[in-house]
CSV table of C-alpha atoms in Angstrom, one decimal:
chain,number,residue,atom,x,y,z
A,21,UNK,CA,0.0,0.0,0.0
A,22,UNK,CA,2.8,2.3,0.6
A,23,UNK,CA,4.6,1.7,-2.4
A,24,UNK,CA,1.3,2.5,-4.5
A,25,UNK,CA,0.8,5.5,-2.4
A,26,UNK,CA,4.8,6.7,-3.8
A,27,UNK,CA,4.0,5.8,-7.1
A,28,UNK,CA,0.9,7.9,-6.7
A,29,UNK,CA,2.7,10.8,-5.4
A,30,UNK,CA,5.3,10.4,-7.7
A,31,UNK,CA,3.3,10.3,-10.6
A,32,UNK,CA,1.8,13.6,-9.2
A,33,UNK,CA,4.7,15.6,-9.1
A,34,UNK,CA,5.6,14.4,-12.2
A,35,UNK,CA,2.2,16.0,-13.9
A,36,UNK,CA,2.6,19.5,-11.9
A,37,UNK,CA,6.3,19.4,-13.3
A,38,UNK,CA,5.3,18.8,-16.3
A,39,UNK,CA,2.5,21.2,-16.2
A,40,UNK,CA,4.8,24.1,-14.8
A,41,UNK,CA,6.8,23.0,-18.0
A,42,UNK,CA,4.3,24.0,-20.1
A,43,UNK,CA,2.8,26.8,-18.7
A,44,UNK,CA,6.4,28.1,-19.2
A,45,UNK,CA,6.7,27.5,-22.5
A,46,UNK,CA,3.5,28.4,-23.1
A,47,UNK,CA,3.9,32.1,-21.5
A,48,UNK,CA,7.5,32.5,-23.8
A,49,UNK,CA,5.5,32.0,-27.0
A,50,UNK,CA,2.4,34.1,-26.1
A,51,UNK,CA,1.8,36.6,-29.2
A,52,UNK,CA,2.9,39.9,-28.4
A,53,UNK,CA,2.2,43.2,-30.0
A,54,UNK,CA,5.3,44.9,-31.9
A,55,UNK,CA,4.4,48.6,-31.0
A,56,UNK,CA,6.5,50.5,-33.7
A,57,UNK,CA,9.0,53.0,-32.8
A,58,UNK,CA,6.7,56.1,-34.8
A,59,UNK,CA,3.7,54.5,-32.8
A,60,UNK,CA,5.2,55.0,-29.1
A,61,UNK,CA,5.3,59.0,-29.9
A,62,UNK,CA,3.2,60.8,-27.1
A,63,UNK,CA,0.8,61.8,-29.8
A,64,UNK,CA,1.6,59.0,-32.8
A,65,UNK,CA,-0.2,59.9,-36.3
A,66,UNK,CA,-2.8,58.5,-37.1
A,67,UNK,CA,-2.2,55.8,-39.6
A,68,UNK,CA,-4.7,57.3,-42.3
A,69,UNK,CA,-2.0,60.2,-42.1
A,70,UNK,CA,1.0,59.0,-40.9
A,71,UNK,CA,2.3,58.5,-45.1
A,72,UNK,CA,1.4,62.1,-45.8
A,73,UNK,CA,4.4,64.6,-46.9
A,74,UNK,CA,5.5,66.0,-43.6
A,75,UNK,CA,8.3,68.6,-42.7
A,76,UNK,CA,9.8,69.6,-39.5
A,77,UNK,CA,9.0,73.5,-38.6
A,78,UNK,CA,11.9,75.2,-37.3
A,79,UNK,CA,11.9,77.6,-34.6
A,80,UNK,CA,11.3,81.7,-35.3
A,81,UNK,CA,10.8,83.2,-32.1
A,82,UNK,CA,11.3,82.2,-28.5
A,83,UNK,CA,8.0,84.4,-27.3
A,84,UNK,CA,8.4,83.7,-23.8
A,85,UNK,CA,10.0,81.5,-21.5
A,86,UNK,CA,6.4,80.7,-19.8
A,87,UNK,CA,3.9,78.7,-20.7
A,88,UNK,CA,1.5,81.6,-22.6
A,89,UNK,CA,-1.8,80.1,-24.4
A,90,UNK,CA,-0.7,82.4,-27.6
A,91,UNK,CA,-3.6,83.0,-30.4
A,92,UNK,CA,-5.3,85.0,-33.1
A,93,UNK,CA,-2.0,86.1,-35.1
A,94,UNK,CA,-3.0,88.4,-38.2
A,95,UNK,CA,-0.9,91.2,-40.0
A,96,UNK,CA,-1.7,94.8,-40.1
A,97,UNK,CA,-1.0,97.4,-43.4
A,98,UNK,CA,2.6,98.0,-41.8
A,99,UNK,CA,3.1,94.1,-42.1
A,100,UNK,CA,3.4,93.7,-38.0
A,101,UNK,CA,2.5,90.7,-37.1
A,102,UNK,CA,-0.2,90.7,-34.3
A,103,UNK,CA,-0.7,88.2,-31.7
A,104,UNK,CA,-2.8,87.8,-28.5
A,105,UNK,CA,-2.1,85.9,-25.4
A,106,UNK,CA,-5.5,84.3,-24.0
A,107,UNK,CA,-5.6,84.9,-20.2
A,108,UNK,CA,-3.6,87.7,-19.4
A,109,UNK,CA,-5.1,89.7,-22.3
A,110,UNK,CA,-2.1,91.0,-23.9
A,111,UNK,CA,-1.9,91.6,-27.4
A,112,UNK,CA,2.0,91.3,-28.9
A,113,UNK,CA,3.5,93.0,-32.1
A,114,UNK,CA,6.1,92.0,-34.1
A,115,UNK,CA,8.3,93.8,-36.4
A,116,UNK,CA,9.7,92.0,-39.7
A,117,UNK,CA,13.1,92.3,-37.9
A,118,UNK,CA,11.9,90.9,-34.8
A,119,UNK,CA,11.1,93.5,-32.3
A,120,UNK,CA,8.7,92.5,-30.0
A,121,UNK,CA,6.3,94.7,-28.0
A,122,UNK,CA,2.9,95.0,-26.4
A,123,UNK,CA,0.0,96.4,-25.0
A,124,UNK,CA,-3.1,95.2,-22.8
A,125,UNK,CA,-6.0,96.8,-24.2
A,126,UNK,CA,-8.6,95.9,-21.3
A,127,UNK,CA,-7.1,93.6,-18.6
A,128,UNK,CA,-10.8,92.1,-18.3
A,129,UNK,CA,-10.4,90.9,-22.2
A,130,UNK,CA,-9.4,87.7,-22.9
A,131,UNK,CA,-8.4,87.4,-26.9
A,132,UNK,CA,-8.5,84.4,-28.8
A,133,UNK,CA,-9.0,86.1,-32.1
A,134,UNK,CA,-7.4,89.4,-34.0
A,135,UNK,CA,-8.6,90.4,-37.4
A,136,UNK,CA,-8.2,94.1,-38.8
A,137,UNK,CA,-10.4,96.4,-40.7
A,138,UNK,CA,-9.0,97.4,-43.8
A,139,UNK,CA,-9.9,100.8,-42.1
A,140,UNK,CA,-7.1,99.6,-40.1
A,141,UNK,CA,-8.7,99.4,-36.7
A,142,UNK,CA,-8.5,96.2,-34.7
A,143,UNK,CA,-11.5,93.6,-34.4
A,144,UNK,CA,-10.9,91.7,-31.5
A,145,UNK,CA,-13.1,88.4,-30.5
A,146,UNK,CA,-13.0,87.9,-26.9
A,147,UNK,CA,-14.0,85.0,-23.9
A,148,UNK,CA,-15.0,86.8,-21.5
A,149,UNK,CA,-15.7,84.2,-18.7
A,150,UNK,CA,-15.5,80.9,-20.7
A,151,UNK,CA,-19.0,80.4,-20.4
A,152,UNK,CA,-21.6,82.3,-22.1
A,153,UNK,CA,-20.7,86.3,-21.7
A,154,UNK,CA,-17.2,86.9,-24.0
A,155,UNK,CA,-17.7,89.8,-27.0
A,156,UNK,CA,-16.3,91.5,-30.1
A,157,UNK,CA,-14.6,94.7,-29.4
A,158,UNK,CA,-12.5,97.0,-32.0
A,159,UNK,CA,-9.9,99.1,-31.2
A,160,UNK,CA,-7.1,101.6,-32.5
A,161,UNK,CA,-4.0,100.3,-33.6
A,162,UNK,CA,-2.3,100.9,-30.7
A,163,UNK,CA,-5.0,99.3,-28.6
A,164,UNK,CA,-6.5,102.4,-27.3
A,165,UNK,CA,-10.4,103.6,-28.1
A,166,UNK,CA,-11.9,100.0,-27.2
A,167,UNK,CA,-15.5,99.8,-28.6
A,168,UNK,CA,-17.9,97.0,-28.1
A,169,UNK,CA,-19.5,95.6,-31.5
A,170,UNK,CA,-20.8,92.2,-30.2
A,171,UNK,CA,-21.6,92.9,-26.1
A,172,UNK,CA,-20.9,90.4,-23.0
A,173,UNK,CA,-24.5,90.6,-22.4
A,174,UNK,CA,-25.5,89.1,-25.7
A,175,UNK,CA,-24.8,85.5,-24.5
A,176,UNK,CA,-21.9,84.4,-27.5
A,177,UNK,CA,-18.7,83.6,-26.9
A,178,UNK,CA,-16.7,84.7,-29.7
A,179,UNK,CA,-13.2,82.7,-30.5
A,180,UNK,CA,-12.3,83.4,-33.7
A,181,UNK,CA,-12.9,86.1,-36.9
A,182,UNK,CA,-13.1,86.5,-40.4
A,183,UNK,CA,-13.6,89.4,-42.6
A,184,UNK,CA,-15.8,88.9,-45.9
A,185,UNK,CA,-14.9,91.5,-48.8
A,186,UNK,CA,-18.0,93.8,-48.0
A,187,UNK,CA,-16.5,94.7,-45.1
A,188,UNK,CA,-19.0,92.2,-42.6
A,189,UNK,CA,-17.3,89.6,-40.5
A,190,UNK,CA,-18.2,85.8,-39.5
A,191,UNK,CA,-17.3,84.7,-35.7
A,192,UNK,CA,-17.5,81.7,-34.3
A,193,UNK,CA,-19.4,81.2,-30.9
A,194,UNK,CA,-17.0,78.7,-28.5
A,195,UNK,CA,-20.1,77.0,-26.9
A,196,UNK,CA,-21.0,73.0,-26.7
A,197,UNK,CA,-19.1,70.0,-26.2
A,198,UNK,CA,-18.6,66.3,-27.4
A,199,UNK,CA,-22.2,65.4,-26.7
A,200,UNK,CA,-24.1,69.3,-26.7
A,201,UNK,CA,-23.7,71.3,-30.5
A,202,UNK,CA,-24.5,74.6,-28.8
A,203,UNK,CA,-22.5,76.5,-30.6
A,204,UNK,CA,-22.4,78.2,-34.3
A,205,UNK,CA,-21.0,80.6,-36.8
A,206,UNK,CA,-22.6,84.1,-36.8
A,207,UNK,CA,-22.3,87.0,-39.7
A,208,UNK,CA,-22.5,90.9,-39.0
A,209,UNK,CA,-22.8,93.2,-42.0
A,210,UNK,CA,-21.0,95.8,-43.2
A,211,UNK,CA,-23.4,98.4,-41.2
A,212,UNK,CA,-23.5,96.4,-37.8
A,213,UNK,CA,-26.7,94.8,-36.2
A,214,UNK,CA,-27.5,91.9,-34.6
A,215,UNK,CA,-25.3,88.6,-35.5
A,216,UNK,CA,-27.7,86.3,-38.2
A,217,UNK,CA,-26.8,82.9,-37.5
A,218,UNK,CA,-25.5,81.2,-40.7
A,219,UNK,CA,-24.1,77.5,-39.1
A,220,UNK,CA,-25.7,76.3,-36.1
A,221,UNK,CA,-25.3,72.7,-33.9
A,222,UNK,CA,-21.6,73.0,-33.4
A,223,UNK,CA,-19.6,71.5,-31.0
A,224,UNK,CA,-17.5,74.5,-29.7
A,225,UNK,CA,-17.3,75.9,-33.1
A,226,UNK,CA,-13.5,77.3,-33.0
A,227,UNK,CA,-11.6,78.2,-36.3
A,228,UNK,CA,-13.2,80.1,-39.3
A,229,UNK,CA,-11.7,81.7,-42.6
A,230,UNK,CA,-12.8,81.9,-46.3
A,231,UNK,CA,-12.3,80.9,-49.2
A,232,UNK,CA,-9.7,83.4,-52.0
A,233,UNK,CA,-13.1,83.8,-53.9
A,234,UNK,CA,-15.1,84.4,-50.4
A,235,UNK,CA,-17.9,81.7,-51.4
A,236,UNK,CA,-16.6,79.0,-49.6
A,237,UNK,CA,-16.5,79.4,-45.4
A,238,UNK,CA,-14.5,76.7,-43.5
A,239,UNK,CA,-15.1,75.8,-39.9
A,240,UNK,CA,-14.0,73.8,-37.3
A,241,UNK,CA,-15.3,71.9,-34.2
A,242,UNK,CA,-12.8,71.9,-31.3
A,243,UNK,CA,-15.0,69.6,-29.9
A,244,UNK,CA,-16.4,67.5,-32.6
A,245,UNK,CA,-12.9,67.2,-34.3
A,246,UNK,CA,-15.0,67.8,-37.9
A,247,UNK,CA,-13.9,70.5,-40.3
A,248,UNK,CA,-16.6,72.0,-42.0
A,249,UNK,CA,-17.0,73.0,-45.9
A,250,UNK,CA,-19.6,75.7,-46.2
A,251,UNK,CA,-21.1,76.9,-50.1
A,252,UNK,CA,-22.2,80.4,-49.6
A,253,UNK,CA,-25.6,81.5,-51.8
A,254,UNK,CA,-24.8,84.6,-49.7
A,255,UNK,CA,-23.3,86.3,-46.9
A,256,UNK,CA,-25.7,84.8,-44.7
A,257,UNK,CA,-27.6,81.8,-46.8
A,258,UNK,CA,-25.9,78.2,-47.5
A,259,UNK,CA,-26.5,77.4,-50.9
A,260,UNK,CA,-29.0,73.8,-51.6
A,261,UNK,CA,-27.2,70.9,-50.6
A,262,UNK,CA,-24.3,73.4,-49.8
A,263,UNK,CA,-22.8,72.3,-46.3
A,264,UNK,CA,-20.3,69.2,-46.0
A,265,UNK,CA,-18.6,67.8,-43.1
A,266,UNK,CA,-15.7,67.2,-45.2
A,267,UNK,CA,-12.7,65.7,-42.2
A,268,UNK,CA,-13.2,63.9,-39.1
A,269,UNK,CA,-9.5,64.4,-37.1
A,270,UNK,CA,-8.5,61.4,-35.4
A,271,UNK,CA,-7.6,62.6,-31.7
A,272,UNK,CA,-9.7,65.8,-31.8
A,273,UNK,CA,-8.8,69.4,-31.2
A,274,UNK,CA,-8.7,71.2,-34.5
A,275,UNK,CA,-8.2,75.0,-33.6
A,276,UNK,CA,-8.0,77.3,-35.8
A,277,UNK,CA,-7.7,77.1,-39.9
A,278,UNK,CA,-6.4,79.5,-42.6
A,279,UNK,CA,-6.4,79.9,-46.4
A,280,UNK,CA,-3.6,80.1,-48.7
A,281,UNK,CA,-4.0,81.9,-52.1
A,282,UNK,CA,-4.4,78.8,-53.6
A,283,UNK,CA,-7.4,77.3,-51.6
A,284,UNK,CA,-5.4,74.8,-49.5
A,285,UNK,CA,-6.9,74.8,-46.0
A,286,UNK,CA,-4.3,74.7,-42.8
A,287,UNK,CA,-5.6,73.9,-39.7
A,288,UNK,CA,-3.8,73.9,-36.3
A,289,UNK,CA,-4.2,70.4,-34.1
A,290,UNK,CA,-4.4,71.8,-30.9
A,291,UNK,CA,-2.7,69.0,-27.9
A,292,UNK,CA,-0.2,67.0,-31.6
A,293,UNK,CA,2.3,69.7,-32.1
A,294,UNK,CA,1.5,69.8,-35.9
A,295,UNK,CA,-0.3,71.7,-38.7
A,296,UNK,CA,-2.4,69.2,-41.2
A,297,UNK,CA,-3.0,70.9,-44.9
A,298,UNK,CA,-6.1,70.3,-46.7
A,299,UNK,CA,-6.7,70.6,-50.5
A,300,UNK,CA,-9.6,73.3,-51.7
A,301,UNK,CA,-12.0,70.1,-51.4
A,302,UNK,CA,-11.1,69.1,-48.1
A,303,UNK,CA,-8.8,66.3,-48.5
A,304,UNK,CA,-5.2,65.8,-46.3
A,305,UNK,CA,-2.3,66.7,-48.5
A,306,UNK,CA,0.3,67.3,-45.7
A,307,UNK,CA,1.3,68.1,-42.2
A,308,UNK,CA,4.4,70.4,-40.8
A,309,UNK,CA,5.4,68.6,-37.4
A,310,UNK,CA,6.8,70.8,-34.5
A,311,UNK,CA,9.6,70.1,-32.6
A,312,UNK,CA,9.8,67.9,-29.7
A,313,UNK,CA,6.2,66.7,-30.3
A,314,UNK,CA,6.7,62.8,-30.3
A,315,UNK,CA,8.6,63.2,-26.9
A,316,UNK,CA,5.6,65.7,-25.3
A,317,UNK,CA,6.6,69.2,-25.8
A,318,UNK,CA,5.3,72.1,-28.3
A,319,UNK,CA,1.8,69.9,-28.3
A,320,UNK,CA,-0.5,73.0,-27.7
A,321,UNK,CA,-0.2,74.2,-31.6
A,322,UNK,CA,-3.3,76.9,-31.6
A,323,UNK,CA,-3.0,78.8,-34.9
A,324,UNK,CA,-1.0,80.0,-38.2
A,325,UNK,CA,-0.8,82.6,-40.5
A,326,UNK,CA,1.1,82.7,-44.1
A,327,UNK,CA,2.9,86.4,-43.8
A,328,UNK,CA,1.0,88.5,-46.6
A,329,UNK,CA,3.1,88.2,-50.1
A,330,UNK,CA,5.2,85.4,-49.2
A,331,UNK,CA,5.2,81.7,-48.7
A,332,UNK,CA,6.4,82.3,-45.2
A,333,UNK,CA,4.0,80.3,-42.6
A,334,UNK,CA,4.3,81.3,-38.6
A,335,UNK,CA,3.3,78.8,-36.7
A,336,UNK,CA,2.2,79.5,-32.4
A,337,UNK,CA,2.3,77.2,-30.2
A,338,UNK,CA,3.0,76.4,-26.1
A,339,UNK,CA,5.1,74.1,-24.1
A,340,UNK,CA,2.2,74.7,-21.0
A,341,UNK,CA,4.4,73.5,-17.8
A,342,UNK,CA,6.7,71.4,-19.9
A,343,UNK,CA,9.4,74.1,-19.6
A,344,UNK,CA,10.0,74.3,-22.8
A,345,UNK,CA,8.1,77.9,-22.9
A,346,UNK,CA,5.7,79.5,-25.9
A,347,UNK,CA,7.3,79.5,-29.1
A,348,UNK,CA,6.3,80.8,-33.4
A,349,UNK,CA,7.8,78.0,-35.6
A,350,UNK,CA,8.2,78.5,-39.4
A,351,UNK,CA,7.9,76.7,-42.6
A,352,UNK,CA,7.0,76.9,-46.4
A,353,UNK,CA,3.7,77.3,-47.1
A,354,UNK,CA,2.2,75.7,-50.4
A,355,UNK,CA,1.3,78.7,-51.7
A,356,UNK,CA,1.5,82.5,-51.3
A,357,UNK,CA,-0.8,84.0,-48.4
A,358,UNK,CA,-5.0,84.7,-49.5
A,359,UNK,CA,-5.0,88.4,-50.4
A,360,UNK,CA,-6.8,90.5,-47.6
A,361,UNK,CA,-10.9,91.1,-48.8
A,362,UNK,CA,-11.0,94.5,-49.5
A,363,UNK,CA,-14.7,96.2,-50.0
């Protein structure tokens, strides 16, 4: 009986070690993912875009050595370059040679988008309190004479601005989220009045610009991640069968957008570090990729502008509390900047 009960025991270790055996060799030859190198960036692209034409930006202009949300850049007649700093209000000028300055029209504003008047004067649309009280104001060029066009109490909140060639203006109204379109695109006229709302349901509608000919508007959704192709019939009227949802961004957080003279659509993804170019249709063509972007840093890419005349595209974004500080890249653009609408 003893002996059996040894065999037995025996023959029982001999199953566990041959069980722990397997179970080993089993867990050496589990499948295992490959995770490619371009795929452990912070913010990897996409693998619908990751074969587009792409170029590194190279650095302009240290702004600041702070973290500074920086927005709205547009160029006056003197060919200064204009750009606003969100939540401290300040608006910044620089020279062609690089001379920086600025001015704080109304310590209460905060800017998140500069277009001027070809009258010269300065439309500013404003946040206000993030919620449901920001404006449109327009000032001097020096940032004194603040007037209000579009007023706290109206309930927008203006982020961005676009002048038509008439001499009226579209703004986007920041309100929504993922799940609530609230928000919209609204057109003033020439003479002022109330804003007509020409693109309603979006979800925090953010950047806005036209089309060379002004019959096409672009829009985007911060919160949607959609980009927007809008046939005009007229300033305020989309033509029949007129409005596409042309891009969905994988990742979300396009910001604003501008036009080259050609059509091609640039639009800033706000939290990749990179611009993405869109043909006049709406299709991905290529991306410029900001420094430092696949290792965390320069991800808080807000806006662009093409410098008027020139191929020359200025790129803002923000290191946040990376330390890394609030920097304007540059590249090539594709084409020459979108002459200014004149009326």
């Amino acid at each position: 009986m003893n002996r059996l009960l040894r065999m037995s025991a025996l023959g029982a270790a001999l199953i566990l070690i041959g069980a722990a055996a397997h179970a080993a060799d089993d867990k050496s030859t589990l499948p295992a993912l490959d995770i490619p190198r371009a795929l452990r960036s912070v913010v990897p692209l996409p693998m619908a875009e990751a074969d587009l034409p792409s170029v590194e930006a190279r650095e302009y202009l240290k702004v600041s050595d702070k973290g500074l949300q920086l927005e709205c850049p547009t160029f006056d007649a003197k060919g200064d370059l204009l750009f606003c700093e969100v939540f401290g209000g300040t608006v910044f000028r620089l020279t062609p040679d690089k001379q920086l300055s600025s001015f704080v029209p109304d310590a209460e504003l905060r800017p998140a988008g500069l277009a001027v008047h070809p009258s010269g004067r300065i439309y500013m649309a404003e946040l206000g309190d993030f919620g449901s009280r920001g404006s449109v104001v327009t000032m001097a060029p020096d940032g004194t004479d603040v007037q209000t066009v579009v007023s706290r109490n109206d309930g927008f909140l203006p982020d961005d601005l676009v002048f038509d060639k008439d001499g009226g203006f579209y703004f986007t109204d920041f309100k929504g989220g993922s799940s609530t379109p609230s928000g919209g695109v609204y057109y003033i006229g020439p003479s002022g009045g109330k804003p007509v709302l020409v693109v309603p349901n979006l979800r925090i509608a953010n950047g806005v610009s036209l089309s060379p000919d002004g019959k096409t508007l672009w829009v985007t959704e911060l919160a949607g991640g959609r980009l927007h192709r809008i046939s005009l019939a007229n300033a305020t009227t989309i033509a029949p069968f007129g409005s596409s949802l042309v891009y969905n961004f994988v990742g979300g957080g396009p910001d604003s957008l501008r036009i080259d003279a050609d059509g091609n659509v640039y639009v800033a993804m706000y939290g990749q570090g990179r611009i993405m170019v869109m043909n006049p249709l709406g299709f991905p063509i290529g991306q410029y990729l900001l420094p430092g972007r696949d290792e965390g840093h320069n991800l808080r890419s807000t806006a662009m502008v093409i410098r008027p005349g020139t191929d020359e595209l200025l790129i803002f974004t923000n290191d946040w509390d990376k330390g890394q500080g609030s920097t304007i890249f540059v590249a090539k653009a594709l084409a020459k900047a979108a002459p200014s609408p004149s009326p």
